mmCIF file of C-alpha atoms and ligand atoms in Angstrom:
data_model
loop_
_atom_site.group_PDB
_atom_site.id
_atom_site.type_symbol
_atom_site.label_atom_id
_atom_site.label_comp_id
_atom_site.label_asym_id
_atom_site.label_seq_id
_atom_site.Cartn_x
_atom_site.Cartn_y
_atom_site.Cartn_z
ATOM 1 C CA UNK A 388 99.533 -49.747 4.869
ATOM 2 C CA UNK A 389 96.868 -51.228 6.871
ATOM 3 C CA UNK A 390 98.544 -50.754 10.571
ATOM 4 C CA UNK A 391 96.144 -53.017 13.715
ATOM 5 C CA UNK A 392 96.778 -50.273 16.825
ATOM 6 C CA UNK A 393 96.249 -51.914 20.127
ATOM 7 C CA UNK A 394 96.239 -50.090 23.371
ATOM 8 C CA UNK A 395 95.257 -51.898 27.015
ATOM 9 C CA UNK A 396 93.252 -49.416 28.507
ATOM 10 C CA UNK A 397 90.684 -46.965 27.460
ATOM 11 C CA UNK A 398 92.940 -43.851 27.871
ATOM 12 C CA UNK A 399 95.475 -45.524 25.858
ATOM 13 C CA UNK A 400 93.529 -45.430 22.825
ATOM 14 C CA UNK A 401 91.011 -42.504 23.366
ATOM 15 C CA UNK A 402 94.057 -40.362 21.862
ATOM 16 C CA UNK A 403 93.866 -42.250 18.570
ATOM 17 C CA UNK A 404 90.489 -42.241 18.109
ATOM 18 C CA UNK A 405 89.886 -38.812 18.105
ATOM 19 C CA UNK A 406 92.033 -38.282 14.991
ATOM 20 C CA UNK A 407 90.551 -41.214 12.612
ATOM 21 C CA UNK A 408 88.273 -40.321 10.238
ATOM 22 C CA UNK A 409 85.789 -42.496 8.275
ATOM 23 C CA UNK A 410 85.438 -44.499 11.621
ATOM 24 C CA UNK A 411 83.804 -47.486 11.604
ATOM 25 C CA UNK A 412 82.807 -49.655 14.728
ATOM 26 C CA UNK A 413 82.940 -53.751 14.823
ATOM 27 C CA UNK A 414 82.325 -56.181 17.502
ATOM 28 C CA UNK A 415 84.093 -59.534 17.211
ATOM 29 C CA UNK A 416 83.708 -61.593 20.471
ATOM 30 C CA UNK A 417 84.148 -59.423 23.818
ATOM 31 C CA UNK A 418 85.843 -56.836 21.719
ATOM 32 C CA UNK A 419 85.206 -53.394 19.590
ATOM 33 C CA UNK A 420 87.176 -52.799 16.792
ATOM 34 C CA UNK A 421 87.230 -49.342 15.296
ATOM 35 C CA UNK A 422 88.796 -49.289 11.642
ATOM 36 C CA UNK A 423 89.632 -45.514 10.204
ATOM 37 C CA UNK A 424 91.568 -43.388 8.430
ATOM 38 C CA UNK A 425 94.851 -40.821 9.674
ATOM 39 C CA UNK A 426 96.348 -39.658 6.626
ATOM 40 C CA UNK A 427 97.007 -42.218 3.888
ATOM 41 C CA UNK A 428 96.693 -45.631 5.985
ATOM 42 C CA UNK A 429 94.051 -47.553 7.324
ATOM 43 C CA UNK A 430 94.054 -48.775 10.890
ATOM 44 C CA UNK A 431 91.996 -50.594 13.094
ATOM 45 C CA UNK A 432 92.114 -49.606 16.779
ATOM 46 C CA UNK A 433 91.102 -51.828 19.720
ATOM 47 C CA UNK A 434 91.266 -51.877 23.396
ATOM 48 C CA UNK A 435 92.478 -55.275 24.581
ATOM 49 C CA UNK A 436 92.284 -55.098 28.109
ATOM 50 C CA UNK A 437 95.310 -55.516 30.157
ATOM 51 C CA UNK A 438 97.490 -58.300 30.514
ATOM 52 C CA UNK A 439 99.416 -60.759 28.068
ATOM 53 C CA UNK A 440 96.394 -63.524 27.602
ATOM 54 C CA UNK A 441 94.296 -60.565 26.118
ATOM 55 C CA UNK A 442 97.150 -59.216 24.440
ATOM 56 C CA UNK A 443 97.831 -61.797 22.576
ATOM 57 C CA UNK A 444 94.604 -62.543 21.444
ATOM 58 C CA UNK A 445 93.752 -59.145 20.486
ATOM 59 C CA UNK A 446 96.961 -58.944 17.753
ATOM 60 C CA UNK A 447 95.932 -62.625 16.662
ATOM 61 C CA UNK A 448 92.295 -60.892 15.829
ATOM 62 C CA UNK A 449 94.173 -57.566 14.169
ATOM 63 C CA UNK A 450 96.069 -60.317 12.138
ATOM 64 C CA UNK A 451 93.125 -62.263 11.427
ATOM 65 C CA UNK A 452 90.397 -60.347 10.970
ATOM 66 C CA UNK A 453 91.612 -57.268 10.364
ATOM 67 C CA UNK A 454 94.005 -58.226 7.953
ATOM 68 C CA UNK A 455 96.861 -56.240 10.035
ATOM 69 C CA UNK A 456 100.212 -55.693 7.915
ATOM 70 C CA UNK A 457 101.795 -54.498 11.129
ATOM 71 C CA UNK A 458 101.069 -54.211 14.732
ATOM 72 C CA UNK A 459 101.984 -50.837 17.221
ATOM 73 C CA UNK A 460 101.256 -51.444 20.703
ATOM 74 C CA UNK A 461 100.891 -48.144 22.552
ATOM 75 C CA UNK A 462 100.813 -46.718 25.844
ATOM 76 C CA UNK A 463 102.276 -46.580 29.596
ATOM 77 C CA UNK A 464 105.094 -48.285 31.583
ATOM 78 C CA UNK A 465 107.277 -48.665 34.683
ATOM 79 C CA UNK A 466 110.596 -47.261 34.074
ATOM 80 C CA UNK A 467 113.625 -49.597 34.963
ATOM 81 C CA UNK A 468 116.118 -48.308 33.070
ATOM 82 C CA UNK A 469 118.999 -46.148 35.073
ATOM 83 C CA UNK A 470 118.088 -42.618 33.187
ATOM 84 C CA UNK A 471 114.388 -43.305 31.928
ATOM 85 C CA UNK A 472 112.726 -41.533 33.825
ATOM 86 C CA UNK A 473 108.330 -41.064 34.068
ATOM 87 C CA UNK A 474 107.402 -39.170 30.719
ATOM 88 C CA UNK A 475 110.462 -40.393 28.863
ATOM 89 C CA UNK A 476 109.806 -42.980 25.958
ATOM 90 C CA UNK A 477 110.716 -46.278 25.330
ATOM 91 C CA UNK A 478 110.320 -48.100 22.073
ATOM 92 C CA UNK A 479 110.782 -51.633 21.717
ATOM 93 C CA UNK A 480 113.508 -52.807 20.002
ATOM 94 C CA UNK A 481 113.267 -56.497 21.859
ATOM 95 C CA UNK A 482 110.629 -57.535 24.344
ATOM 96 C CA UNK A 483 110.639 -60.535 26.527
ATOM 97 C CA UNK A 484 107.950 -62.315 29.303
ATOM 98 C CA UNK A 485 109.728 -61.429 32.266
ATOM 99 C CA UNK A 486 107.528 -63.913 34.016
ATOM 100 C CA UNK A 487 107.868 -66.832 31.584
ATOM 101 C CA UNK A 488 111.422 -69.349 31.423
ATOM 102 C CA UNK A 489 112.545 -68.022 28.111
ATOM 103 C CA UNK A 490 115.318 -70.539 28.517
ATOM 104 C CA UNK A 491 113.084 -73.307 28.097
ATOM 105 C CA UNK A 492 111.140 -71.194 25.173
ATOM 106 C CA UNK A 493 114.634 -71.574 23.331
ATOM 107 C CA UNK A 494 115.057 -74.968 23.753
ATOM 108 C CA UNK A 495 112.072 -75.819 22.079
ATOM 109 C CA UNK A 496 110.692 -75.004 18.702
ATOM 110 C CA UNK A 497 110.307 -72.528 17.504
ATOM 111 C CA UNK A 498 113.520 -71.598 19.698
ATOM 112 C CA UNK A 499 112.417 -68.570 20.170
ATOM 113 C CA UNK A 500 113.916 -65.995 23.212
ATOM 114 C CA UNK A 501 112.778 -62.851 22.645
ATOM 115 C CA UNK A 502 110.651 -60.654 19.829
ATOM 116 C CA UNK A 503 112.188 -58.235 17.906
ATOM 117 C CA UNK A 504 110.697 -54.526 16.765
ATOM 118 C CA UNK A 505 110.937 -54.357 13.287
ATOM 119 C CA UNK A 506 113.686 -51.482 13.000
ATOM 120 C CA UNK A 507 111.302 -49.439 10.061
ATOM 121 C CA UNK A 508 108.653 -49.356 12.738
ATOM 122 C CA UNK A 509 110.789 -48.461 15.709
ATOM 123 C CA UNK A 510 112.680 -45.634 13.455
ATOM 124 C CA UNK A 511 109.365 -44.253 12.542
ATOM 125 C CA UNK A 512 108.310 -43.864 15.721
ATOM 126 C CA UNK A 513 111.916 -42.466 17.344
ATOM 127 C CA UNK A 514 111.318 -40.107 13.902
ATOM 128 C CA UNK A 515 107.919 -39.175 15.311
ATOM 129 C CA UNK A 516 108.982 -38.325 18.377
ATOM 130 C CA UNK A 517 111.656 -36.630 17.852
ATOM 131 C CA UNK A 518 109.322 -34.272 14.992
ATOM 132 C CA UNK A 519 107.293 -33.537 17.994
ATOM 133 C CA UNK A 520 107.058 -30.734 21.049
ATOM 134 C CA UNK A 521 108.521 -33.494 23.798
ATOM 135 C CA UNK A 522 109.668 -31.326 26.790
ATOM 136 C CA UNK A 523 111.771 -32.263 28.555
ATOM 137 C CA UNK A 524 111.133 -36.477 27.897
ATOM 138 C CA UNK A 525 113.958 -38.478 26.335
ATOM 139 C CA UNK A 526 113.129 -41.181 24.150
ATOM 140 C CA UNK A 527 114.901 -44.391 24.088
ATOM 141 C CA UNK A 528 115.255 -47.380 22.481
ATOM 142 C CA UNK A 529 115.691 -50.570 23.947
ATOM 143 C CA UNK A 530 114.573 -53.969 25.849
ATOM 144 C CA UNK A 531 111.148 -53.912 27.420
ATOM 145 C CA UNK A 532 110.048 -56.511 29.349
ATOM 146 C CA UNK A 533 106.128 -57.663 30.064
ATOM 147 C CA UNK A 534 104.367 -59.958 32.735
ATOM 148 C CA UNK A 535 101.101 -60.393 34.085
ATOM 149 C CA UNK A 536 101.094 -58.192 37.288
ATOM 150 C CA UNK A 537 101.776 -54.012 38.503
ATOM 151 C CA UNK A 538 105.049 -53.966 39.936
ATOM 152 C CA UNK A 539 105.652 -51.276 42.360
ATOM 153 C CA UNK A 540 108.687 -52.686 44.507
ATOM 154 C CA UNK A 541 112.336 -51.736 44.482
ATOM 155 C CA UNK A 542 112.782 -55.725 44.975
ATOM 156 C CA UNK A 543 111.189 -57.220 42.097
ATOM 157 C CA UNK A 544 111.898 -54.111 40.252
ATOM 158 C CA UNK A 545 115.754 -55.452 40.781
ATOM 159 C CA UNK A 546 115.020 -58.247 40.155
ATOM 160 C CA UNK A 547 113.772 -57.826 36.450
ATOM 161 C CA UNK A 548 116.389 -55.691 36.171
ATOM 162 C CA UNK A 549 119.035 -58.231 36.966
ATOM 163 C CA UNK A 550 117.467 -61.430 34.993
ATOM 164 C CA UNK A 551 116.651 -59.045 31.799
ATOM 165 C CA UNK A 552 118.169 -55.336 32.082
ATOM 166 C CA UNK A 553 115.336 -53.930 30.087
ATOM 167 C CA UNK A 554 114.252 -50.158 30.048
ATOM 168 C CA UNK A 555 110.805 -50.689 31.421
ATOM 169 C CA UNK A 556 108.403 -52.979 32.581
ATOM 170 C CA UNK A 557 104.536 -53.749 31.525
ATOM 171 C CA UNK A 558 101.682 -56.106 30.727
ATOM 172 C CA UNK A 559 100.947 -56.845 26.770
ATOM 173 C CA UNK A 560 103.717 -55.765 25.094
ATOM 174 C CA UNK A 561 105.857 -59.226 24.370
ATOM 175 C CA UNK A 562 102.214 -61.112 24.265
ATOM 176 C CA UNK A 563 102.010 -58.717 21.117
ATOM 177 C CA UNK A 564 105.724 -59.168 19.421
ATOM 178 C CA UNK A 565 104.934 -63.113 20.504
ATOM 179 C CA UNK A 566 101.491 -63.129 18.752
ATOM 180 C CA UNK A 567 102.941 -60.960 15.899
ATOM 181 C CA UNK A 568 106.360 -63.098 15.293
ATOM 182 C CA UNK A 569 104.389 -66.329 14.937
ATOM 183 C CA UNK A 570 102.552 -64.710 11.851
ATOM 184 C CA UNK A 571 105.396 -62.995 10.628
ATOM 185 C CA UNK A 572 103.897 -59.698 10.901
ATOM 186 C CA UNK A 573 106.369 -56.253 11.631
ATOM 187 C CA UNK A 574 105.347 -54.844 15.412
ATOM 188 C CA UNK A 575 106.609 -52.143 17.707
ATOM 189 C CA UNK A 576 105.899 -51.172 21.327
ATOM 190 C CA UNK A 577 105.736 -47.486 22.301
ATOM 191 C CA UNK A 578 105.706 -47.151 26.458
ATOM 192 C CA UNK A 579 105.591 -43.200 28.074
ATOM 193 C CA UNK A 580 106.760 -44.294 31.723
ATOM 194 C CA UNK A 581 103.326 -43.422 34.039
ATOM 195 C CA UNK A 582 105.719 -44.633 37.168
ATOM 196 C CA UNK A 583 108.757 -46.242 38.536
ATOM 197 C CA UNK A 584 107.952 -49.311 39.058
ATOM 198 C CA UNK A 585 108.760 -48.742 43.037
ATOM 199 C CA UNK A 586 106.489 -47.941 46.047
ATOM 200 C CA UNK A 587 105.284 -44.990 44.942
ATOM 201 C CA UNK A 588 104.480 -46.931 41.202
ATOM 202 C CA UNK A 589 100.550 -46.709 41.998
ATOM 203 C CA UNK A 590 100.429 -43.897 43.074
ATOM 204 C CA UNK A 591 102.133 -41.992 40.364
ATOM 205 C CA UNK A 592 100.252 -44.408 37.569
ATOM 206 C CA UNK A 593 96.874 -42.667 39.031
ATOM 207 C CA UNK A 594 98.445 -39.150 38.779
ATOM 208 C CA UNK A 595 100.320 -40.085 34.805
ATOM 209 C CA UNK A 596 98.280 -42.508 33.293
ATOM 210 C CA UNK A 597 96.728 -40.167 31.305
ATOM 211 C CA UNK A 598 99.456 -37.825 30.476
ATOM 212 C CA UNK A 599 101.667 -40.688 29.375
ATOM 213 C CA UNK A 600 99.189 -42.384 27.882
ATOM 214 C CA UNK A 601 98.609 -39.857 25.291
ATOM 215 C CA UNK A 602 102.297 -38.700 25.028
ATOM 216 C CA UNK A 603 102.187 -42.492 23.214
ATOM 217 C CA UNK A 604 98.977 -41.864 21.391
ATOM 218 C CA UNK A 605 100.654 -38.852 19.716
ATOM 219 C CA UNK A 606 103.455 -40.342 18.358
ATOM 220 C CA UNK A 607 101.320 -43.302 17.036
ATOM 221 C CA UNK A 608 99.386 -40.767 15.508
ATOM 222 C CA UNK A 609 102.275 -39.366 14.034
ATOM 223 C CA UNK A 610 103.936 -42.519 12.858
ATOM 224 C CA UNK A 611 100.728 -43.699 10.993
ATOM 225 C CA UNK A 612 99.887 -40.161 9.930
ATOM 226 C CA UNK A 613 102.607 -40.115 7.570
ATOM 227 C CA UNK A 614 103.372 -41.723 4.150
HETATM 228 N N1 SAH B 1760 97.623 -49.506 39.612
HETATM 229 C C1 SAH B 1760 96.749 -49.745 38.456
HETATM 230 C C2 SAH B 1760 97.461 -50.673 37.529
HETATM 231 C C3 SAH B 1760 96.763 -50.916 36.215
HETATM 232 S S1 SAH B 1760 97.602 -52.089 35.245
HETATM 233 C C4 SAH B 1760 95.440 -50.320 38.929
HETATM 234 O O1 SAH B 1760 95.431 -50.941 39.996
HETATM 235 O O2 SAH B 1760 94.430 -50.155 38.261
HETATM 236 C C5 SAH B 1760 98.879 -51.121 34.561
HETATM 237 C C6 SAH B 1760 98.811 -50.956 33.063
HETATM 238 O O3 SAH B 1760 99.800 -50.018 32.691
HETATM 239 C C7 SAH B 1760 99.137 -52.216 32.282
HETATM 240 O O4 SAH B 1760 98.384 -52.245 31.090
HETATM 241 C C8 SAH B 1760 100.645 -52.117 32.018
HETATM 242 O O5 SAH B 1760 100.983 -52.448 30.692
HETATM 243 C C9 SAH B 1760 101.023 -50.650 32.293
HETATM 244 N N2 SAH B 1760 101.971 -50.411 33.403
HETATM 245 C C10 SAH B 1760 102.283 -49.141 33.815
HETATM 246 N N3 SAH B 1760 103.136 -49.196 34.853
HETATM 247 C C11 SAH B 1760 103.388 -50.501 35.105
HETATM 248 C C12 SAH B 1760 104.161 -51.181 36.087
HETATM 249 N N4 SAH B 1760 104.841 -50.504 37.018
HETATM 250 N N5 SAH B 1760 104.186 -52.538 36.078
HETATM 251 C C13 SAH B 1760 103.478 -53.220 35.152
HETATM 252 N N6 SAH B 1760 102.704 -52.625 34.207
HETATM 253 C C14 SAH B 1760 102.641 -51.282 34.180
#
């Protein structure tokens, strides 16, 4: 399987990195590609920068160039969810633009109001975690919801929560499932919460980001590790 890994930041894919072997570096654009080996499958890694506009054309390059047969967006999140708490997992079985009027994106072709994991993807990674020393994190699987900006405040925090009900919030991940539906390629999100999504959200992204960011690297590495 030839798996396209994209994380937004650099500590979301230093964790990857480190375990490909046979790496080989590409520029395309504005962007570095690195194409490996873990295990038995090829993947190309890249750091897309954050933010859906990126996002999207990152997994459009994976697809392109790259020749991607499926897409795993890794790394950090706001929790939203009632129990998800920062550390615990979410994997995307749905993501939507929680800053975009998906009712008018389903009254148009393609009709299309949300992006679905592809469930062999999402179990592999639930499998992956659940292989792996987690502590105390939980992993969950659920909605995830992406926009363009941080949010850390209780109000818009209840606010997504009330239009969507997802289990966290973040920047690339339905840019990827949108990019990644349109070409019919397989994708899955994997989000360790760095925050809450409240006041205190920067604050405790500065003290996680790294943490949680590699608590997502591992179970990508996992995931593409195996057979
Ligand atoms: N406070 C940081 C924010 C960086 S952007 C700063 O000013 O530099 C946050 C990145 O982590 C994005 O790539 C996004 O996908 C994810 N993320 C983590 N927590 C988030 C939150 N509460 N809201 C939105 N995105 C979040």
């Amino acid at each position: 399987m030839n798996y396209g890994v994209i994380g937004a930041m650099p500590s979301e894919i230093a964790g990857i990195k480190e375990h490909m072997e046979n790496v080989q570096e590409h520029k395309a654009g504005s962007l570095v590609f690195y194409t490996g080996q873990i295990g038995q499958n090829t993947l190309t890694l890249v750091q897309c920068g954050v933010g859906k506009v990126n996002a999207a054309i990152t997994a459009q390059m994976l697809i392109d160039k790259f020749n991607a047969q499926a897409v795993i967006n890794t790394g950090v999140a706001g929790a939203l969810g009632k129990d998800v708490k920062v550390l615990d997992v979410v994997i995307s079985t749905e993501v939507v633009h929680h800053d975009a009027d998906m009712r008018l994106y389903k009254k148009y072709p393609p009709f299309v109001d949300g992006f679905y994991g592809d469930p062999t993807l999402v179990a592999r990674a639930a499998a992956a975690f659940e292989a792996m020393d987690h502590g105390n994190s939980h992993c969950y699987l659920g909605k995830i919801a992406t926009g363009d900006q941080f949010i850390e405040s209780s109000a818009v925090k209840a606010d997504i929560v009330a239009r969507h009900n997802p289990l966290c919030v973040e920047m690339e991940g339905a840019a990827v499932g949108h990019a990644c539906t349109a070409n019919g390629v397989p994708f899955v999100i994997i989000r360790t919460m760095s925050d809450n999504a409240d006041e205190q959200g920067g604050m405790s992204f500065d003290a996680m980001e790294k943490v949680a960011a590699k608590y997502s690297s591992n179970i990508v590495v996992a995931m593409v590790g195996g057979k």
